[in-house]
């Protein structure tokens, strides 16, 4: 009985799997790839860290998809993005045009992405048209609430005599 309880709690039998049966969910794999400097020229985070872009789909398809996602077609990758709730930026004149974003997919915040859920079956055959006017302005957001860049560490310093804590980027 104890062994069964440990198995149910994920303490036996290898890595704990999510409901889809994979050891590492798609968003975490994608985040791992985007954090690799060797592939920056192929796919990377946008400067604000709230979206990513694939710069070179051909190299992405040939090198990254088979190695990290066990896929061989870029369309399969974009379908996964859609199933996980990512949206593509389409507004002309937007510096992020062509990039993908999700409100829970932020650079340096892998734990946040664990709250993302994949839809079981996507679509009814009707494709929703994008609404460029409703797309967020990530550069304005970055000014108001910047994300910590990779390599930077946040340290906590006490402010005032009340013992309140404030995060300070160093």
Short mmCIF file of N, CA and C in Angstrom, two decimals:
data_model
loop_
_atom_site.label_atom_id
_atom_site.label_comp_id
_atom_site.label_asym_id
_atom_site.label_seq_id
_atom_site.Cartn_x
_atom_site.Cartn_y
_atom_site.Cartn_z
N UNK A 1 0.81 -1.19 0.00
CA UNK A 1 0.00 0.00 0.00
C UNK A 1 0.86 1.26 0.00
N UNK A 2 1.95 1.24 0.80
CA UNK A 2 2.84 2.40 0.88
C UNK A 2 3.48 2.68 -0.48
N UNK A 3 3.87 1.60 -1.19
CA UNK A 3 4.48 1.74 -2.50
C UNK A 3 3.48 2.36 -3.49
N UNK A 4 2.24 1.94 -3.43
CA UNK A 4 1.20 2.50 -4.29
C UNK A 4 1.01 3.98 -4.01
N UNK A 5 1.01 4.35 -2.73
CA UNK A 5 0.85 5.75 -2.36
C UNK A 5 2.00 6.59 -2.91
N UNK A 6 3.24 6.08 -2.82
CA UNK A 6 4.40 6.80 -3.35
C UNK A 6 4.31 6.97 -4.86
N UNK A 7 3.83 5.94 -5.53
CA UNK A 7 3.67 6.03 -6.98
C UNK A 7 2.65 7.10 -7.35
N UNK A 8 1.56 7.15 -6.61
CA UNK A 8 0.52 8.15 -6.88
C UNK A 8 1.02 9.56 -6.61
N UNK A 9 1.93 9.71 -5.66
CA UNK A 9 2.48 11.02 -5.34
C UNK A 9 3.68 11.38 -6.21
N UNK A 10 4.05 10.50 -7.14
CA UNK A 10 5.15 10.80 -8.06
C UNK A 10 6.52 10.56 -7.48
N UNK A 11 6.64 9.79 -6.41
CA UNK A 11 7.93 9.57 -5.77
C UNK A 11 8.62 8.31 -6.27
N UNK A 12 7.93 7.49 -7.03
CA UNK A 12 8.53 6.30 -7.63
C UNK A 12 8.25 6.31 -9.12
N UNK A 13 9.08 5.63 -9.88
CA UNK A 13 8.78 5.44 -11.29
C UNK A 13 9.21 6.57 -12.20
N UNK A 14 10.29 7.25 -11.85
CA UNK A 14 10.82 8.27 -12.75
C UNK A 14 10.17 9.63 -12.57
N UNK A 15 10.37 10.49 -13.56
CA UNK A 15 9.86 11.85 -13.44
C UNK A 15 8.34 11.88 -13.40
N UNK A 16 7.82 12.79 -12.62
CA UNK A 16 6.37 12.94 -12.54
C UNK A 16 5.87 13.54 -13.84
N UNK A 17 4.81 13.00 -14.35
CA UNK A 17 4.29 13.44 -15.64
C UNK A 17 3.00 14.22 -15.44
N UNK A 18 2.78 15.18 -16.33
CA UNK A 18 1.52 15.91 -16.24
C UNK A 18 0.41 15.07 -16.87
N UNK A 19 -0.76 15.62 -16.96
CA UNK A 19 -1.90 14.84 -17.44
C UNK A 19 -1.75 14.35 -18.87
N UNK A 20 -0.90 15.00 -19.65
CA UNK A 20 -0.69 14.57 -21.02
C UNK A 20 0.29 13.43 -21.15
N UNK A 21 0.96 13.06 -20.06
CA UNK A 21 1.87 11.93 -20.09
C UNK A 21 3.27 12.26 -20.56
N UNK A 22 3.63 13.54 -20.66
CA UNK A 22 4.98 13.90 -21.07
C UNK A 22 5.77 14.36 -19.86
N UNK A 23 7.07 14.09 -19.87
CA UNK A 23 7.93 14.45 -18.74
C UNK A 23 8.12 15.96 -18.66
N UNK A 24 8.23 16.63 -19.79
CA UNK A 24 8.42 18.08 -19.81
C UNK A 24 7.41 18.69 -20.78
N UNK A 25 6.48 19.49 -20.30
CA UNK A 25 5.46 20.06 -21.17
C UNK A 25 6.04 20.98 -22.25
N UNK A 26 5.31 21.13 -23.31
CA UNK A 26 5.71 21.95 -24.46
C UNK A 26 6.21 23.34 -24.07
N UNK A 27 5.48 24.10 -23.22
CA UNK A 27 5.97 25.45 -22.90
C UNK A 27 7.34 25.45 -22.22
N UNK A 28 7.60 24.48 -21.35
CA UNK A 28 8.91 24.44 -20.68
C UNK A 28 10.02 24.08 -21.66
N UNK A 29 9.74 23.17 -22.59
CA UNK A 29 10.72 22.84 -23.63
C UNK A 29 11.03 24.07 -24.47
N UNK A 30 9.97 24.79 -24.86
CA UNK A 30 10.14 25.98 -25.67
C UNK A 30 10.96 27.03 -24.93
N UNK A 31 10.67 27.21 -23.66
CA UNK A 31 11.42 28.17 -22.86
C UNK A 31 12.90 27.78 -22.79
N UNK A 32 13.16 26.49 -22.64
CA UNK A 32 14.53 25.98 -22.61
C UNK A 32 15.27 26.31 -23.91
N UNK A 33 14.60 26.11 -25.04
CA UNK A 33 15.20 26.40 -26.35
C UNK A 33 15.49 27.90 -26.48
N UNK A 34 14.54 28.73 -26.08
CA UNK A 34 14.70 30.18 -26.20
C UNK A 34 15.82 30.71 -25.31
N UNK A 35 16.15 29.99 -24.25
CA UNK A 35 17.22 30.40 -23.35
C UNK A 35 18.60 29.93 -23.80
N UNK A 36 18.67 29.13 -24.87
CA UNK A 36 19.96 28.65 -25.38
C UNK A 36 20.58 29.69 -26.31
N UNK A 37 21.76 30.17 -25.95
CA UNK A 37 22.44 31.18 -26.77
C UNK A 37 22.80 30.67 -28.16
N UNK A 38 23.07 29.37 -28.29
CA UNK A 38 23.48 28.82 -29.58
C UNK A 38 22.39 28.91 -30.65
N UNK A 39 21.13 29.11 -30.23
CA UNK A 39 20.02 29.20 -31.18
C UNK A 39 19.40 30.59 -31.24
N UNK A 40 20.07 31.60 -30.66
CA UNK A 40 19.53 32.97 -30.66
C UNK A 40 19.23 33.49 -32.05
N UNK A 41 20.04 33.10 -33.02
CA UNK A 41 19.86 33.58 -34.39
C UNK A 41 18.68 32.88 -35.09
N UNK A 42 18.20 31.80 -34.50
CA UNK A 42 17.10 31.03 -35.08
C UNK A 42 15.76 31.40 -34.44
N UNK A 43 15.73 31.45 -33.12
CA UNK A 43 14.53 31.82 -32.36
C UNK A 43 14.98 32.48 -31.07
N UNK A 44 14.30 33.55 -30.67
CA UNK A 44 14.71 34.24 -29.46
C UNK A 44 13.56 35.01 -28.83
N UNK A 45 13.78 35.38 -27.58
CA UNK A 45 12.85 36.25 -26.88
C UNK A 45 12.91 37.63 -27.51
N UNK A 46 11.81 38.34 -27.49
CA UNK A 46 11.80 39.74 -27.86
C UNK A 46 12.45 40.50 -26.70
N UNK A 47 12.95 41.72 -26.94
CA UNK A 47 13.69 42.44 -25.89
C UNK A 47 12.94 42.59 -24.56
N UNK A 48 11.63 42.70 -24.60
CA UNK A 48 10.84 42.88 -23.39
C UNK A 48 10.58 41.58 -22.64
N UNK A 49 10.84 40.41 -23.28
CA UNK A 49 10.69 39.11 -22.62
C UNK A 49 9.27 38.59 -22.51
N UNK A 50 8.33 39.21 -23.21
CA UNK A 50 6.94 38.79 -23.13
C UNK A 50 6.45 38.07 -24.39
N UNK A 51 7.32 37.92 -25.36
CA UNK A 51 6.99 37.24 -26.62
C UNK A 51 8.29 36.69 -27.20
N UNK A 52 8.14 35.78 -28.15
CA UNK A 52 9.32 35.24 -28.84
C UNK A 52 9.03 35.21 -30.33
N UNK A 53 10.11 35.13 -31.10
CA UNK A 53 9.98 35.08 -32.55
C UNK A 53 10.91 34.02 -33.13
N UNK A 54 10.46 33.38 -34.19
CA UNK A 54 11.31 32.45 -34.94
C UNK A 54 11.87 33.24 -36.11
N UNK A 55 13.18 33.51 -36.06
CA UNK A 55 13.83 34.31 -37.09
C UNK A 55 14.03 33.53 -38.38
N UNK A 56 14.33 32.24 -38.24
CA UNK A 56 14.67 31.42 -39.40
C UNK A 56 13.90 30.10 -39.33
N UNK A 57 12.68 30.07 -39.88
CA UNK A 57 11.88 28.84 -39.80
C UNK A 57 12.54 27.61 -40.41
N UNK A 58 13.33 27.78 -41.48
CA UNK A 58 13.98 26.62 -42.11
C UNK A 58 14.98 25.96 -41.17
N UNK A 59 15.84 26.76 -40.54
CA UNK A 59 16.82 26.20 -39.60
C UNK A 59 16.10 25.68 -38.35
N UNK A 60 15.06 26.37 -37.91
CA UNK A 60 14.27 25.94 -36.77
C UNK A 60 13.70 24.54 -37.04
N UNK A 61 13.16 24.36 -38.24
CA UNK A 61 12.57 23.08 -38.63
C UNK A 61 13.62 21.98 -38.74
N UNK A 62 14.77 22.32 -39.29
CA UNK A 62 15.81 21.31 -39.53
C UNK A 62 16.57 20.92 -38.26
N UNK A 63 16.83 21.88 -37.36
CA UNK A 63 17.69 21.61 -36.21
C UNK A 63 16.95 21.52 -34.87
N UNK A 64 16.05 22.44 -34.62
CA UNK A 64 15.43 22.51 -33.30
C UNK A 64 14.24 21.57 -33.15
N UNK A 65 13.35 21.54 -34.13
CA UNK A 65 12.16 20.70 -34.00
C UNK A 65 12.49 19.23 -33.76
N UNK A 66 13.36 18.60 -34.57
CA UNK A 66 13.63 17.18 -34.32
C UNK A 66 14.34 16.93 -32.98
N UNK A 67 15.22 17.84 -32.60
CA UNK A 67 16.01 17.65 -31.38
C UNK A 67 15.19 17.84 -30.10
N UNK A 68 14.36 18.85 -30.06
CA UNK A 68 13.65 19.18 -28.83
C UNK A 68 12.18 18.78 -28.81
N UNK A 69 11.53 18.76 -29.97
CA UNK A 69 10.09 18.56 -30.01
C UNK A 69 9.67 17.29 -30.74
N UNK A 70 10.62 16.54 -31.27
CA UNK A 70 10.33 15.30 -32.01
C UNK A 70 9.30 15.55 -33.11
N UNK A 71 9.47 16.66 -33.80
CA UNK A 71 8.61 17.03 -34.93
C UNK A 71 9.49 17.37 -36.12
N UNK A 72 8.91 17.34 -37.32
CA UNK A 72 9.67 17.66 -38.52
C UNK A 72 9.00 18.73 -39.38
N UNK A 73 7.83 19.20 -38.94
CA UNK A 73 7.11 20.20 -39.73
C UNK A 73 6.83 21.44 -38.90
N UNK A 74 7.12 22.61 -39.48
CA UNK A 74 6.88 23.87 -38.79
C UNK A 74 5.39 24.06 -38.50
N UNK A 75 4.54 23.59 -39.40
CA UNK A 75 3.09 23.72 -39.19
C UNK A 75 2.64 22.94 -37.95
N UNK A 76 3.27 21.82 -37.66
CA UNK A 76 2.95 21.06 -36.45
C UNK A 76 3.33 21.86 -35.21
N UNK A 77 4.46 22.55 -35.30
CA UNK A 77 4.89 23.40 -34.18
C UNK A 77 3.90 24.54 -33.96
N UNK A 78 3.48 25.21 -35.03
CA UNK A 78 2.53 26.31 -34.87
C UNK A 78 1.18 25.80 -34.36
N UNK A 79 0.81 24.59 -34.72
CA UNK A 79 -0.43 24.01 -34.20
C UNK A 79 -0.31 23.81 -32.69
N UNK A 80 0.86 23.34 -32.24
CA UNK A 80 1.09 23.20 -30.80
C UNK A 80 0.97 24.56 -30.10
N UNK A 81 1.56 25.58 -30.70
CA UNK A 81 1.45 26.93 -30.12
C UNK A 81 -0.02 27.31 -29.95
N UNK A 82 -0.82 27.06 -30.99
CA UNK A 82 -2.24 27.39 -30.94
C UNK A 82 -2.97 26.57 -29.87
N UNK A 83 -2.66 25.28 -29.78
CA UNK A 83 -3.30 24.43 -28.78
C UNK A 83 -2.96 24.86 -27.36
N UNK A 84 -1.77 25.43 -27.17
CA UNK A 84 -1.34 25.90 -25.85
C UNK A 84 -1.80 27.34 -25.59
N UNK A 85 -2.52 27.94 -26.53
CA UNK A 85 -3.09 29.26 -26.29
C UNK A 85 -2.22 30.44 -26.67
N UNK A 86 -1.13 30.20 -27.40
CA UNK A 86 -0.28 31.32 -27.86
C UNK A 86 -1.03 32.09 -28.94
N UNK A 87 -0.76 33.38 -28.99
CA UNK A 87 -1.32 34.23 -30.04
C UNK A 87 -0.18 34.85 -30.83
N UNK A 88 -0.43 35.12 -32.10
CA UNK A 88 0.58 35.71 -32.97
C UNK A 88 0.29 37.20 -33.13
N UNK A 89 1.32 38.01 -33.07
CA UNK A 89 1.16 39.45 -33.24
C UNK A 89 1.11 39.76 -34.73
N UNK A 90 0.05 40.45 -35.14
CA UNK A 90 -0.18 40.67 -36.57
C UNK A 90 -0.23 42.14 -36.97
N UNK A 91 -0.25 43.05 -36.01
CA UNK A 91 -0.40 44.47 -36.32
C UNK A 91 0.79 45.00 -37.11
N UNK A 92 0.51 45.55 -38.27
CA UNK A 92 1.56 46.16 -39.09
C UNK A 92 2.15 47.34 -38.35
N UNK A 93 3.46 47.51 -38.46
CA UNK A 93 4.14 48.61 -37.80
C UNK A 93 4.56 48.28 -36.37
N UNK A 94 4.03 47.17 -35.82
CA UNK A 94 4.42 46.73 -34.49
C UNK A 94 5.79 46.07 -34.60
N UNK A 95 6.77 46.47 -33.77
CA UNK A 95 8.10 45.85 -33.86
C UNK A 95 8.10 44.35 -33.55
N UNK A 96 7.01 43.85 -32.96
CA UNK A 96 6.91 42.43 -32.62
C UNK A 96 6.13 41.62 -33.65
N UNK A 97 5.78 42.19 -34.80
CA UNK A 97 4.96 41.50 -35.77
C UNK A 97 5.60 40.14 -36.11
N UNK A 98 4.78 39.09 -36.08
CA UNK A 98 5.26 37.73 -36.34
C UNK A 98 5.66 36.98 -35.08
N UNK A 99 5.74 37.66 -33.94
CA UNK A 99 6.11 37.01 -32.68
C UNK A 99 4.88 36.37 -32.06
N UNK A 100 5.12 35.42 -31.16
CA UNK A 100 4.05 34.72 -30.44
C UNK A 100 4.13 35.08 -28.96
N UNK A 101 2.95 35.15 -28.32
CA UNK A 101 2.92 35.46 -26.90
C UNK A 101 1.80 34.71 -26.20
N UNK A 102 1.95 34.58 -24.89
CA UNK A 102 0.94 34.01 -24.00
C UNK A 102 1.13 34.70 -22.66
N UNK A 103 0.05 35.05 -22.00
CA UNK A 103 0.16 35.81 -20.76
C UNK A 103 0.93 35.09 -19.65
N UNK A 104 1.03 33.76 -19.71
CA UNK A 104 1.75 32.99 -18.71
C UNK A 104 3.13 32.53 -19.19
N UNK A 105 3.56 33.00 -20.34
CA UNK A 105 4.84 32.59 -20.93
C UNK A 105 5.76 33.82 -20.97
N UNK A 106 6.57 33.97 -19.90
CA UNK A 106 7.44 35.13 -19.75
C UNK A 106 8.88 34.69 -19.51
N UNK A 107 9.82 35.42 -20.12
CA UNK A 107 11.24 35.09 -19.95
C UNK A 107 11.61 35.11 -18.46
N UNK A 108 12.31 34.06 -18.04
CA UNK A 108 12.78 33.98 -16.67
C UNK A 108 11.73 33.55 -15.65
N UNK A 109 10.55 33.16 -16.12
CA UNK A 109 9.47 32.75 -15.21
C UNK A 109 8.92 31.36 -15.58
N UNK A 110 9.76 30.33 -15.52
CA UNK A 110 9.29 28.99 -15.93
C UNK A 110 8.16 28.45 -15.06
N UNK A 111 8.14 28.80 -13.78
CA UNK A 111 7.07 28.28 -12.91
C UNK A 111 5.71 28.82 -13.33
N UNK A 112 5.69 30.04 -13.84
CA UNK A 112 4.44 30.62 -14.30
C UNK A 112 3.88 29.82 -15.47
N UNK A 113 4.76 29.36 -16.34
CA UNK A 113 4.30 28.60 -17.53
C UNK A 113 3.71 27.24 -17.17
N UNK A 114 3.99 26.75 -15.97
CA UNK A 114 3.40 25.46 -15.57
C UNK A 114 1.90 25.57 -15.36
N UNK A 115 1.37 26.79 -15.30
CA UNK A 115 -0.08 26.99 -15.18
C UNK A 115 -0.78 26.96 -16.54
N UNK A 116 -0.01 26.91 -17.61
CA UNK A 116 -0.60 26.85 -18.95
C UNK A 116 -1.21 25.46 -19.16
N UNK A 117 -2.31 25.43 -19.90
CA UNK A 117 -2.98 24.17 -20.20
C UNK A 117 -3.19 24.03 -21.69
N UNK A 118 -3.00 22.82 -22.18
CA UNK A 118 -3.19 22.52 -23.59
C UNK A 118 -4.65 22.15 -23.81
N UNK A 119 -5.24 22.68 -24.87
CA UNK A 119 -6.60 22.30 -25.22
C UNK A 119 -6.57 20.88 -25.78
N UNK A 120 -7.59 20.11 -25.47
CA UNK A 120 -7.64 18.73 -25.95
C UNK A 120 -7.76 18.68 -27.47
N UNK A 121 -8.77 19.33 -27.99
CA UNK A 121 -8.97 19.39 -29.44
C UNK A 121 -9.24 20.84 -29.79
N UNK A 122 -8.51 21.34 -30.73
CA UNK A 122 -8.65 22.75 -31.08
C UNK A 122 -9.56 22.91 -32.28
N UNK A 123 -10.48 23.82 -32.16
CA UNK A 123 -11.20 24.29 -33.31
C UNK A 123 -12.43 23.52 -33.71
N UNK A 124 -13.23 24.24 -34.46
CA UNK A 124 -14.47 23.69 -35.00
C UNK A 124 -14.45 23.83 -36.52
N UNK A 125 -13.27 24.13 -37.04
CA UNK A 125 -13.17 24.40 -38.47
C UNK A 125 -13.31 25.87 -38.78
N UNK A 126 -13.71 26.65 -37.79
CA UNK A 126 -13.85 28.09 -37.98
C UNK A 126 -12.62 28.76 -37.38
N UNK A 127 -11.89 29.49 -38.18
CA UNK A 127 -10.69 30.16 -37.71
C UNK A 127 -11.04 31.58 -37.28
N UNK A 128 -10.70 31.91 -36.03
CA UNK A 128 -10.94 33.26 -35.56
C UNK A 128 -9.96 34.21 -36.23
N UNK A 129 -10.45 35.33 -36.71
CA UNK A 129 -9.55 36.28 -37.34
C UNK A 129 -8.85 37.10 -36.26
N UNK A 130 -7.57 37.40 -36.46
CA UNK A 130 -6.84 38.17 -35.45
C UNK A 130 -7.40 39.59 -35.34
N UNK A 131 -7.27 40.16 -34.17
CA UNK A 131 -7.70 41.52 -33.94
C UNK A 131 -6.49 42.36 -33.54
N UNK A 132 -5.81 42.95 -34.53
CA UNK A 132 -4.60 43.71 -34.24
C UNK A 132 -4.81 44.85 -33.24
N UNK A 133 -6.01 45.42 -33.21
CA UNK A 133 -6.28 46.53 -32.30
C UNK A 133 -6.30 46.08 -30.83
N UNK A 134 -6.52 44.80 -30.59
CA UNK A 134 -6.57 44.28 -29.23
C UNK A 134 -5.21 43.73 -28.76
N UNK A 135 -4.20 43.77 -29.62
CA UNK A 135 -2.89 43.24 -29.26
C UNK A 135 -2.21 44.15 -28.23
N UNK A 136 -1.55 43.55 -27.24
CA UNK A 136 -0.91 44.35 -26.20
C UNK A 136 0.33 45.08 -26.71
N UNK A 137 0.66 46.18 -26.04
CA UNK A 137 1.89 46.92 -26.32
C UNK A 137 2.92 46.50 -25.27
N UNK A 138 3.76 45.53 -25.62
CA UNK A 138 4.70 44.97 -24.67
C UNK A 138 5.80 45.96 -24.29
N UNK A 139 6.13 46.89 -25.16
CA UNK A 139 7.17 47.86 -24.83
C UNK A 139 6.68 48.84 -23.77
N UNK A 140 5.42 49.20 -23.83
CA UNK A 140 4.84 50.06 -22.80
C UNK A 140 4.78 49.30 -21.47
N UNK A 141 4.37 48.01 -21.55
CA UNK A 141 4.34 47.17 -20.35
C UNK A 141 5.72 47.06 -19.72
N UNK A 142 6.74 46.90 -20.57
CA UNK A 142 8.11 46.73 -20.08
C UNK A 142 8.59 47.98 -19.35
N UNK A 143 8.14 49.14 -19.79
CA UNK A 143 8.50 50.38 -19.09
C UNK A 143 7.87 50.42 -17.71
N UNK A 144 6.61 50.01 -17.64
CA UNK A 144 5.87 50.06 -16.38
C UNK A 144 6.25 48.94 -15.42
N UNK A 145 6.42 47.73 -15.96
CA UNK A 145 6.73 46.55 -15.15
C UNK A 145 7.77 45.69 -15.85
N UNK A 146 9.05 46.07 -15.79
CA UNK A 146 10.09 45.29 -16.50
C UNK A 146 10.29 43.90 -15.90
N UNK A 147 10.60 42.95 -16.77
CA UNK A 147 10.97 41.61 -16.33
C UNK A 147 12.46 41.61 -16.04
N UNK A 148 12.89 40.70 -15.19
CA UNK A 148 14.31 40.55 -14.92
C UNK A 148 14.94 39.88 -16.12
N UNK A 149 16.01 40.46 -16.65
CA UNK A 149 16.72 39.86 -17.78
C UNK A 149 17.56 38.69 -17.31
N UNK A 150 17.85 37.73 -18.20
CA UNK A 150 18.70 36.61 -17.81
C UNK A 150 20.06 37.13 -17.35
N UNK A 151 20.59 36.53 -16.28
CA UNK A 151 21.89 36.95 -15.76
C UNK A 151 21.77 38.01 -14.68
N UNK A 152 20.66 38.73 -14.66
CA UNK A 152 20.45 39.71 -13.59
C UNK A 152 19.81 38.99 -12.42
N UNK A 153 20.14 39.43 -11.25
CA UNK A 153 19.54 38.82 -10.07
C UNK A 153 18.79 39.87 -9.29
N UNK A 154 17.65 39.48 -8.77
CA UNK A 154 16.90 40.38 -7.91
C UNK A 154 17.33 40.11 -6.48
N UNK A 155 17.64 41.15 -5.77
CA UNK A 155 17.94 40.98 -4.36
C UNK A 155 16.92 41.79 -3.57
N UNK A 156 16.66 41.34 -2.39
CA UNK A 156 15.66 41.99 -1.56
C UNK A 156 16.37 42.85 -0.54
N UNK A 157 15.96 44.10 -0.46
CA UNK A 157 16.53 45.03 0.51
C UNK A 157 15.40 45.58 1.37
N UNK A 158 15.67 45.75 2.64
CA UNK A 158 14.66 46.32 3.51
C UNK A 158 14.61 47.82 3.31
N UNK A 159 13.41 48.35 3.28
CA UNK A 159 13.21 49.76 3.05
C UNK A 159 12.46 50.33 4.24
N UNK A 160 12.97 51.39 4.83
CA UNK A 160 12.28 52.06 5.93
C UNK A 160 12.33 51.25 7.21
N UNK A 161 11.75 51.79 8.27
CA UNK A 161 11.78 51.13 9.56
C UNK A 161 10.62 50.14 9.74
N UNK A 162 9.67 50.16 8.80
CA UNK A 162 8.52 49.27 8.90
C UNK A 162 8.84 47.84 8.53
N UNK A 163 10.04 47.58 8.02
CA UNK A 163 10.43 46.24 7.64
C UNK A 163 9.85 45.78 6.33
N UNK A 164 9.30 46.72 5.53
CA UNK A 164 8.74 46.35 4.24
C UNK A 164 9.88 45.98 3.31
N UNK A 165 9.65 45.00 2.45
CA UNK A 165 10.69 44.56 1.52
C UNK A 165 10.38 45.09 0.12
N UNK A 166 11.43 45.37 -0.62
CA UNK A 166 11.30 45.86 -1.99
C UNK A 166 12.33 45.14 -2.85
N UNK A 167 11.94 44.64 -4.00
CA UNK A 167 12.88 43.97 -4.89
C UNK A 167 13.68 45.03 -5.62
N UNK A 168 14.99 44.86 -5.63
CA UNK A 168 15.88 45.79 -6.30
C UNK A 168 16.67 45.02 -7.33
N UNK A 169 16.66 45.48 -8.58
CA UNK A 169 17.42 44.83 -9.64
C UNK A 169 18.85 45.34 -9.58
N UNK A 170 19.81 44.40 -9.52
CA UNK A 170 21.22 44.80 -9.50
C UNK A 170 21.92 44.33 -10.73
#
